Amino acid sequence: MFLANAYKGIKIIIVGEIIRAIRSILFNLLSMLISLFGDGSGDFEIADYAIVSLLSRFGEELYNAVSIVSWIIVLIGAIIASKDEKKFKEAAIIVVISVISTLVPVFIDVQAEMVVTIVAGLFDLWAIIAVIQGCINVADKYEDYKTSDRGIFTLKFGIAIYTVVILMGLTFSFFTARSSLVLIGVIVVSISEIAEIAMYLIYINYLIKVKKMMKTQGLEKQQRFEHLSQASKQLQEQ
């Protein structure tokens, strides 16, 4: 197959991105549950404190564990795909930085956690951009400019949605810091979660389309090559 390594790499990246999308959904659900238990100031009823503490610990450990697993899978896929398309090498480097930035909050003061979370989110976005750009370059090599144009749309949509998600995350922190506005904060983060899910679905859907395009056109190229080889043999025999 033409660009066989890129095809294998993109298949692996899809698996990692699906896992990462599930991670985001679970983490956001846990965050909303914790917000509903408290009054926004960190004070909880004694009966609720044990539940909140358990959810917080579980959520943090789950987020970090699933993040590392998903990024390792994406990293493997990007390294394999980079053998055919250099842009995936950039994605692989950013993935490593993103894993490190995800683990940093564990070792820093809580007051700086929001800043680090935003930085980690930006690295996530950068990695997604690099993967999409790699896919666009692959589509160009296949001369499938329709798929290439779809990649440009996906790129712009992803940047727009990630910007909204980051802004809503800051808004959520503002509202949950005030006991009377916790419900508004939960609504804001719910909207943010829906937007993030939409972004992941469109992004993953694009990766799947690129994979299908490569498979279809790869088979066509292989068939044409076989036909040319047979025709060449027939000419030689004559």
PDB file of C-alpha atoms in Angstrom:
ATOM      1  CA  MET A   1       0.000   0.000   0.000  1.00  0.00           C
ATOM      2  CA  PHE A   2       1.121   3.573  -0.768  1.00  0.00           C
ATOM      3  CA  LEU A   3       2.234   5.232   2.516  1.00  0.00           C
ATOM      4  CA  ALA A   4       1.630   1.992   4.439  1.00  0.00           C
ATOM      5  CA  ASN A   5       3.309   3.284   7.596  1.00  0.00           C
ATOM      6  CA  ALA A   6       1.093   6.377   7.668  1.00  0.00           C
ATOM      7  CA  TYR A   7      -1.954   4.129   7.292  1.00  0.00           C
ATOM      8  CA  LYS A   8      -0.902   1.896  10.214  1.00  0.00           C
ATOM      9  CA  GLY A   9       0.004   4.906  12.337  1.00  0.00           C
ATOM     10  CA  ILE A  10      -3.313   6.684  11.767  1.00  0.00           C
ATOM     11  CA  LYS A  11      -5.203   3.490  12.686  1.00  0.00           C
ATOM     12  CA  ILE A  12      -3.354   3.391  16.015  1.00  0.00           C
ATOM     13  CA  ILE A  13      -3.845   7.134  16.612  1.00  0.00           C
ATOM     14  CA  ILE A  14      -7.614   6.674  16.181  1.00  0.00           C
ATOM     15  CA  VAL A  15      -7.659   4.134  19.031  1.00  0.00           C
ATOM     16  CA  GLY A  16      -5.723   6.484  21.310  1.00  0.00           C
ATOM     17  CA  GLU A  17      -7.962   9.452  20.496  1.00  0.00           C
ATOM     18  CA  ILE A  18     -11.143   7.454  21.178  1.00  0.00           C
ATOM     19  CA  ILE A  19      -9.751   6.497  24.605  1.00  0.00           C
ATOM     20  CA  ARG A  20      -8.844  10.144  25.249  1.00  0.00           C
ATOM     21  CA  ALA A  21     -12.359  11.277  24.308  1.00  0.00           C
ATOM     22  CA  ILE A  22     -13.848   8.774  26.779  1.00  0.00           C
ATOM     23  CA  ARG A  23     -11.401  10.061  29.418  1.00  0.00           C
ATOM     24  CA  SER A  24     -12.616  13.631  28.964  1.00  0.00           C
ATOM     25  CA  ILE A  25     -16.260  12.601  29.258  1.00  0.00           C
ATOM     26  CA  LEU A  26     -15.700  10.611  32.475  1.00  0.00           C
ATOM     27  CA  PHE A  27     -13.556  13.329  34.057  1.00  0.00           C
ATOM     28  CA  ASN A  28     -16.069  16.072  33.279  1.00  0.00           C
ATOM     29  CA  LEU A  29     -18.904  13.988  34.747  1.00  0.00           C
ATOM     30  CA  LEU A  30     -16.918  13.475  37.948  1.00  0.00           C
ATOM     31  CA  SER A  31     -16.146  17.208  38.142  1.00  0.00           C
ATOM     32  CA  MET A  32     -19.837  18.053  37.898  1.00  0.00           C
ATOM     33  CA  LEU A  33     -20.713  15.520  40.599  1.00  0.00           C
ATOM     34  CA  ILE A  34     -18.143  17.028  42.957  1.00  0.00           C
ATOM     35  CA  SER A  35     -19.456  20.542  42.294  1.00  0.00           C
ATOM     36  CA  LEU A  36     -23.011  19.472  43.077  1.00  0.00           C
ATOM     37  CA  PHE A  37     -21.950  18.033  46.452  1.00  0.00           C
ATOM     38  CA  GLY A  38     -20.252  21.215  47.639  1.00  0.00           C
ATOM     39  CA  ASP A  39     -21.249  24.823  48.041  1.00  0.00           C
ATOM     40  CA  GLY A  40     -18.431  26.064  45.785  1.00  0.00           C
ATOM     41  CA  SER A  41     -16.153  27.197  48.606  1.00  0.00           C
ATOM     42  CA  GLY A  42     -14.685  23.806  49.396  1.00  0.00           C
ATOM     43  CA  ASP A  43     -16.981  23.302  52.424  1.00  0.00           C
ATOM     44  CA  PHE A  44     -19.028  20.119  52.411  1.00  0.00           C
ATOM     45  CA  GLU A  45     -21.458  18.469  54.749  1.00  0.00           C
ATOM     46  CA  ILE A  46     -19.664  15.924  56.925  1.00  0.00           C
ATOM     47  CA  ALA A  47     -21.696  13.130  55.334  1.00  0.00           C
ATOM     48  CA  ASP A  48     -20.640  14.273  51.871  1.00  0.00           C
ATOM     49  CA  TYR A  49     -16.965  14.906  52.582  1.00  0.00           C
ATOM     50  CA  ALA A  50     -15.907  11.242  52.317  1.00  0.00           C
ATOM     51  CA  ILE A  51     -17.766  10.877  49.000  1.00  0.00           C
ATOM     52  CA  VAL A  52     -16.244  14.072  47.584  1.00  0.00           C
ATOM     53  CA  SER A  53     -12.759  13.062  48.718  1.00  0.00           C
ATOM     54  CA  LEU A  54     -13.154   9.628  47.119  1.00  0.00           C
ATOM     55  CA  LEU A  55     -14.481  11.095  43.856  1.00  0.00           C
ATOM     56  CA  SER A  56     -11.651  13.658  43.726  1.00  0.00           C
ATOM     57  CA  ARG A  57      -8.942  11.041  44.275  1.00  0.00           C
ATOM     58  CA  PHE A  58     -10.536   8.593  41.866  1.00  0.00           C
ATOM     59  CA  GLY A  59     -11.059  11.292  39.226  1.00  0.00           C
ATOM     60  CA  GLU A  60      -7.463  12.520  39.388  1.00  0.00           C
ATOM     61  CA  GLU A  61      -5.958   9.037  39.268  1.00  0.00           C
ATOM     62  CA  LEU A  62      -8.305   7.957  36.472  1.00  0.00           C
ATOM     63  CA  TYR A  63      -7.545  11.091  34.450  1.00  0.00           C
ATOM     64  CA  ASN A  64      -3.781  10.689  34.761  1.00  0.00           C
ATOM     65  CA  ALA A  65      -3.795   6.933  34.100  1.00  0.00           C
ATOM     66  CA  VAL A  66      -6.079   7.067  31.059  1.00  0.00           C
ATOM     67  CA  SER A  67      -4.252  10.156  29.741  1.00  0.00           C
ATOM     68  CA  ILE A  68      -0.919   8.338  29.828  1.00  0.00           C
ATOM     69  CA  VAL A  69      -2.351   5.198  28.187  1.00  0.00           C
ATOM     70  CA  SER A  70      -4.070   7.172  25.421  1.00  0.00           C
ATOM     71  CA  TRP A  71      -1.018   9.334  24.763  1.00  0.00           C
ATOM     72  CA  ILE A  72       1.293   6.306  24.621  1.00  0.00           C
ATOM     73  CA  ILE A  73      -0.981   4.802  21.972  1.00  0.00           C
ATOM     74  CA  VAL A  74      -1.077   8.088  20.031  1.00  0.00           C
ATOM     75  CA  LEU A  75       2.700   8.402  20.403  1.00  0.00           C
ATOM     76  CA  ILE A  76       3.259   4.924  18.947  1.00  0.00           C
ATOM     77  CA  GLY A  77       0.915   5.726  16.056  1.00  0.00           C
ATOM     78  CA  ALA A  78       2.606   9.069  15.384  1.00  0.00           C
ATOM     79  CA  ILE A  79       6.084   7.508  15.378  1.00  0.00           C
ATOM     80  CA  ILE A  80       4.986   4.845  12.888  1.00  0.00           C
ATOM     81  CA  ALA A  81       3.179   7.395  10.673  1.00  0.00           C
ATOM     82  CA  SER A  82       6.217   9.723  10.762  1.00  0.00           C
ATOM     83  CA  LYS A  83       8.122   7.224   8.615  1.00  0.00           C
ATOM     84  CA  ASP A  84       5.949   8.351   5.688  1.00  0.00           C
ATOM     85  CA  GLU A  85       4.955  11.881   6.742  1.00  0.00           C
ATOM     86  CA  LYS A  86       7.323  14.116   8.738  1.00  0.00           C
ATOM     87  CA  LYS A  87       4.517  16.185  10.290  1.00  0.00           C
ATOM     88  CA  PHE A  88       3.646  13.226  12.528  1.00  0.00           C
ATOM     89  CA  LYS A  89       7.129  13.491  14.051  1.00  0.00           C
ATOM     90  CA  GLU A  90       6.152  16.909  15.391  1.00  0.00           C
ATOM     91  CA  ALA A  91       2.974  15.359  16.816  1.00  0.00           C
ATOM     92  CA  ALA A  92       5.044  12.676  18.561  1.00  0.00           C
ATOM     93  CA  ILE A  93       7.281  15.279  20.233  1.00  0.00           C
ATOM     94  CA  ILE A  94       4.285  17.317  21.397  1.00  0.00           C
ATOM     95  CA  VAL A  95       2.613  14.182  22.781  1.00  0.00           C
ATOM     96  CA  VAL A  96       5.633  13.597  25.049  1.00  0.00           C
ATOM     97  CA  ILE A  97       5.461  17.208  26.272  1.00  0.00           C
ATOM     98  CA  SER A  98       1.694  16.859  26.793  1.00  0.00           C
ATOM     99  CA  VAL A  99       2.148  13.765  28.970  1.00  0.00           C
ATOM    100  CA  ILE A 100       4.661  15.644  31.117  1.00  0.00           C
ATOM    101  CA  SER A 101       2.355  18.686  31.407  1.00  0.00           C
ATOM    102  CA  THR A 102      -0.522  16.416  32.457  1.00  0.00           C
ATOM    103  CA  LEU A 103       1.548  14.994  35.326  1.00  0.00           C
ATOM    104  CA  VAL A 104       2.927  18.366  36.489  1.00  0.00           C
ATOM    105  CA  PRO A 105      -0.186  19.345  38.563  1.00  0.00           C
ATOM    106  CA  VAL A 106       0.508  16.384  40.847  1.00  0.00           C
ATOM    107  CA  PHE A 107       3.750  18.016  42.001  1.00  0.00           C
ATOM    108  CA  ILE A 108       2.810  21.719  42.166  1.00  0.00           C
ATOM    109  CA  ASP A 109       0.927  24.048  44.460  1.00  0.00           C
ATOM    110  CA  VAL A 110      -2.856  23.906  44.003  1.00  0.00           C
ATOM    111  CA  GLN A 111      -3.002  27.668  43.325  1.00  0.00           C
ATOM    112  CA  ALA A 112      -1.087  27.213  40.067  1.00  0.00           C
ATOM    113  CA  GLU A 113      -3.120  24.207  38.969  1.00  0.00           C
ATOM    114  CA  MET A 114      -5.494  26.205  36.730  1.00  0.00           C
ATOM    115  CA  VAL A 115      -2.588  27.732  34.804  1.00  0.00           C
ATOM    116  CA  VAL A 116      -0.958  24.338  34.291  1.00  0.00           C
ATOM    117  CA  THR A 117      -4.305  22.829  33.228  1.00  0.00           C
ATOM    118  CA  ILE A 118      -4.688  25.520  30.563  1.00  0.00           C
ATOM    119  CA  VAL A 119      -1.110  24.938  29.364  1.00  0.00           C
ATOM    120  CA  ALA A 120      -1.754  21.174  29.205  1.00  0.00           C
ATOM    121  CA  GLY A 121      -4.921  21.872  27.200  1.00  0.00           C
ATOM    122  CA  LEU A 122      -2.942  24.000  24.738  1.00  0.00           C
ATOM    123  CA  PHE A 123      -0.430  21.181  24.256  1.00  0.00           C
ATOM    124  CA  ASP A 124      -3.358  18.819  23.646  1.00  0.00           C
ATOM    125  CA  LEU A 125      -4.614  21.201  20.965  1.00  0.00           C
ATOM    126  CA  TRP A 126      -1.142  21.526  19.442  1.00  0.00           C
ATOM    127  CA  ALA A 127      -0.850  17.736  19.186  1.00  0.00           C
ATOM    128  CA  ILE A 128      -4.272  17.509  17.524  1.00  0.00           C
ATOM    129  CA  ILE A 129      -3.286  20.252  15.060  1.00  0.00           C
ATOM    130  CA  ALA A 130      -0.067  18.395  14.173  1.00  0.00           C
ATOM    131  CA  VAL A 131      -1.959  15.124  13.608  1.00  0.00           C
ATOM    132  CA  ILE A 132      -4.565  16.839  11.410  1.00  0.00           C
ATOM    133  CA  GLN A 133      -1.860  18.623   9.416  1.00  0.00           C
ATOM    134  CA  GLY A 134      -0.121  15.274   8.939  1.00  0.00           C
ATOM    135  CA  CYS A 135      -3.385  13.800   7.636  1.00  0.00           C
ATOM    136  CA  ILE A 136      -3.867  16.784   5.308  1.00  0.00           C
ATOM    137  CA  ASN A 137      -0.378  16.217   3.881  1.00  0.00           C
ATOM    138  CA  VAL A 138      -1.173  12.519   3.416  1.00  0.00           C
ATOM    139  CA  ALA A 139      -4.405  13.404   1.580  1.00  0.00           C
ATOM    140  CA  ASP A 140      -2.425  15.781  -0.660  1.00  0.00           C
ATOM    141  CA  LYS A 141       0.023  12.983  -1.492  1.00  0.00           C
ATOM    142  CA  TYR A 142      -2.954  10.849  -2.514  1.00  0.00           C
ATOM    143  CA  GLU A 143      -4.198  13.861  -4.527  1.00  0.00           C
ATOM    144  CA  ASP A 144      -7.510  13.665  -2.660  1.00  0.00           C
ATOM    145  CA  TYR A 145      -8.044  17.401  -2.211  1.00  0.00           C
ATOM    146  CA  LYS A 146     -11.610  16.960  -0.967  1.00  0.00           C
ATOM    147  CA  THR A 147     -10.299  15.086   2.076  1.00  0.00           C
ATOM    148  CA  SER A 148      -7.539  17.678   2.390  1.00  0.00           C
ATOM    149  CA  ASP A 149     -10.085  20.531   2.467  1.00  0.00           C
ATOM    150  CA  ARG A 150     -12.119  18.670   5.063  1.00  0.00           C
ATOM    151  CA  GLY A 151      -8.979  18.494   7.181  1.00  0.00           C
ATOM    152  CA  ILE A 152      -8.579  22.283   7.002  1.00  0.00           C
ATOM    153  CA  PHE A 153     -12.204  22.676   8.189  1.00  0.00           C
ATOM    154  CA  THR A 154     -11.584  20.189  11.025  1.00  0.00           C
ATOM    155  CA  LEU A 155      -8.467  22.124  12.000  1.00  0.00           C
ATOM    156  CA  LYS A 156     -10.308  25.463  12.217  1.00  0.00           C
ATOM    157  CA  PHE A 157     -13.249  23.889  14.057  1.00  0.00           C
ATOM    158  CA  GLY A 158     -10.954  22.227  16.586  1.00  0.00           C
ATOM    159  CA  ILE A 159      -9.122  25.480  17.348  1.00  0.00           C
ATOM    160  CA  ALA A 160     -12.424  27.358  17.770  1.00  0.00           C
ATOM    161  CA  ILE A 161     -13.934  24.729  20.080  1.00  0.00           C
ATOM    162  CA  TYR A 162     -10.772  24.403  22.196  1.00  0.00           C
ATOM    163  CA  THR A 163     -10.751  28.166  22.671  1.00  0.00           C
ATOM    164  CA  VAL A 164     -14.374  28.021  23.866  1.00  0.00           C
ATOM    165  CA  VAL A 165     -13.590  25.089  26.201  1.00  0.00           C
ATOM    166  CA  ILE A 166     -10.670  26.951  27.822  1.00  0.00           C
ATOM    167  CA  LEU A 167     -12.750  30.129  28.295  1.00  0.00           C
ATOM    168  CA  MET A 168     -15.623  28.130  29.782  1.00  0.00           C
ATOM    169  CA  GLY A 169     -13.200  26.364  32.118  1.00  0.00           C
ATOM    170  CA  LEU A 170     -12.130  29.745  33.478  1.00  0.00           C
ATOM    171  CA  THR A 171     -15.778  30.801  33.765  1.00  0.00           C
ATOM    172  CA  PHE A 172     -16.571  27.567  35.631  1.00  0.00           C
ATOM    173  CA  SER A 173     -13.831  28.321  38.174  1.00  0.00           C
ATOM    174  CA  PHE A 174     -15.235  31.831  38.677  1.00  0.00           C
ATOM    175  CA  PHE A 175     -18.783  30.621  39.344  1.00  0.00           C
ATOM    176  CA  THR A 176     -17.846  27.674  41.584  1.00  0.00           C
ATOM    177  CA  ALA A 177     -15.844  30.048  43.791  1.00  0.00           C
ATOM    178  CA  ARG A 178     -19.178  31.605  44.813  1.00  0.00           C
ATOM    179  CA  SER A 179     -21.656  29.440  46.678  1.00  0.00           C
ATOM    180  CA  SER A 180     -24.732  31.065  45.126  1.00  0.00           C
ATOM    181  CA  LEU A 181     -23.478  30.520  41.564  1.00  0.00           C
ATOM    182  CA  VAL A 182     -22.398  26.856  41.688  1.00  0.00           C
ATOM    183  CA  LEU A 183     -25.380  25.734  39.601  1.00  0.00           C
ATOM    184  CA  ILE A 184     -24.492  28.237  36.868  1.00  0.00           C
ATOM    185  CA  GLY A 185     -20.931  26.902  36.943  1.00  0.00           C
ATOM    186  CA  VAL A 186     -22.208  23.346  36.482  1.00  0.00           C
ATOM    187  CA  ILE A 187     -24.336  24.458  33.512  1.00  0.00           C
ATOM    188  CA  VAL A 188     -21.323  26.207  31.968  1.00  0.00           C
ATOM    189  CA  VAL A 189     -19.087  23.155  32.310  1.00  0.00           C
ATOM    190  CA  SER A 190     -21.887  20.971  30.867  1.00  0.00           C
ATOM    191  CA  ILE A 191     -21.993  23.156  27.761  1.00  0.00           C
ATOM    192  CA  SER A 192     -18.193  23.032  27.628  1.00  0.00           C
ATOM    193  CA  GLU A 193     -18.270  19.232  27.819  1.00  0.00           C
ATOM    194  CA  ILE A 194     -20.804  18.994  24.965  1.00  0.00           C
ATOM    195  CA  ALA A 195     -18.617  21.301  22.839  1.00  0.00           C
ATOM    196  CA  GLU A 196     -15.528  19.210  23.610  1.00  0.00           C
ATOM    197  CA  ILE A 197     -17.324  15.970  22.736  1.00  0.00           C
ATOM    198  CA  ALA A 198     -18.473  17.519  19.436  1.00  0.00           C
ATOM    199  CA  MET A 199     -14.881  18.508  18.664  1.00  0.00           C
ATOM    200  CA  TYR A 200     -13.552  15.018  19.391  1.00  0.00           C
ATOM    201  CA  LEU A 201     -16.280  13.376  17.287  1.00  0.00           C
ATOM    202  CA  ILE A 202     -15.492  15.570  14.268  1.00  0.00           C
ATOM    203  CA  TYR A 203     -11.742  15.097  14.763  1.00  0.00           C
ATOM    204  CA  ILE A 204     -11.955  11.306  15.124  1.00  0.00           C
ATOM    205  CA  ASN A 205     -14.417  11.128  12.229  1.00  0.00           C
ATOM    206  CA  TYR A 206     -11.873  12.937  10.042  1.00  0.00           C
ATOM    207  CA  LEU A 207      -9.118  10.496  11.021  1.00  0.00           C
ATOM    208  CA  ILE A 208     -11.417   7.603  10.122  1.00  0.00           C
ATOM    209  CA  LYS A 209     -12.185   9.189   6.729  1.00  0.00           C
ATOM    210  CA  VAL A 210      -8.468   9.606   6.019  1.00  0.00           C
ATOM    211  CA  LYS A 211      -7.899   5.966   6.934  1.00  0.00           C
ATOM    212  CA  LYS A 212     -10.718   4.825   4.626  1.00  0.00           C
ATOM    213  CA  MET A 213      -9.435   7.060   1.828  1.00  0.00           C
ATOM    214  CA  MET A 214      -5.969   5.571   2.141  1.00  0.00           C
ATOM    215  CA  LYS A 215      -7.324   2.032   2.127  1.00  0.00           C
ATOM    216  CA  THR A 216      -9.578   2.614  -0.888  1.00  0.00           C
ATOM    217  CA  GLN A 217      -7.031   4.506  -2.960  1.00  0.00           C
ATOM    218  CA  GLY A 218      -4.256   2.199  -1.848  1.00  0.00           C
ATOM    219  CA  LEU A 219      -6.156  -0.793  -3.220  1.00  0.00           C
ATOM    220  CA  GLU A 220      -6.848   1.087  -6.450  1.00  0.00           C
ATOM    221  CA  LYS A 221      -3.164   1.958  -6.831  1.00  0.00           C
ATOM    222  CA  GLN A 222      -2.216  -1.640  -6.105  1.00  0.00           C
ATOM    223  CA  GLN A 223      -4.709  -2.926  -8.700  1.00  0.00           C
ATOM    224  CA  ARG A 224      -3.417  -0.478 -11.307  1.00  0.00           C
ATOM    225  CA  PHE A 225       0.141  -1.547 -10.536  1.00  0.00           C
ATOM    226  CA  GLU A 226      -0.820  -5.208 -10.918  1.00  0.00           C
ATOM    227  CA  HIS A 227      -2.548  -4.502 -14.238  1.00  0.00           C
ATOM    228  CA  LEU A 228       0.515  -2.630 -15.496  1.00  0.00           C
ATOM    229  CA  SER A 229       2.767  -5.482 -14.358  1.00  0.00           C
ATOM    230  CA  GLN A 230       0.606  -8.045 -16.164  1.00  0.00           C
ATOM    231  CA  ALA A 231       0.499  -5.918 -19.319  1.00  0.00           C
ATOM    232  CA  SER A 232       4.270  -5.520 -19.165  1.00  0.00           C
ATOM    233  CA  LYS A 233       4.759  -9.299 -18.825  1.00  0.00           C
ATOM    234  CA  GLN A 234       2.431  -9.936 -21.764  1.00  0.00           C
ATOM    235  CA  LEU A 235       4.416  -7.508 -23.912  1.00  0.00           C
ATOM    236  CA  GLN A 236       7.678  -9.162 -22.926  1.00  0.00           C
ATOM    237  CA  GLU A 237       6.267 -12.619 -23.771  1.00  0.00           C
ATOM    238  CA  GLN A 238       5.159 -11.395 -27.200  1.00  0.00           C
TER     239      GLN A 238
END
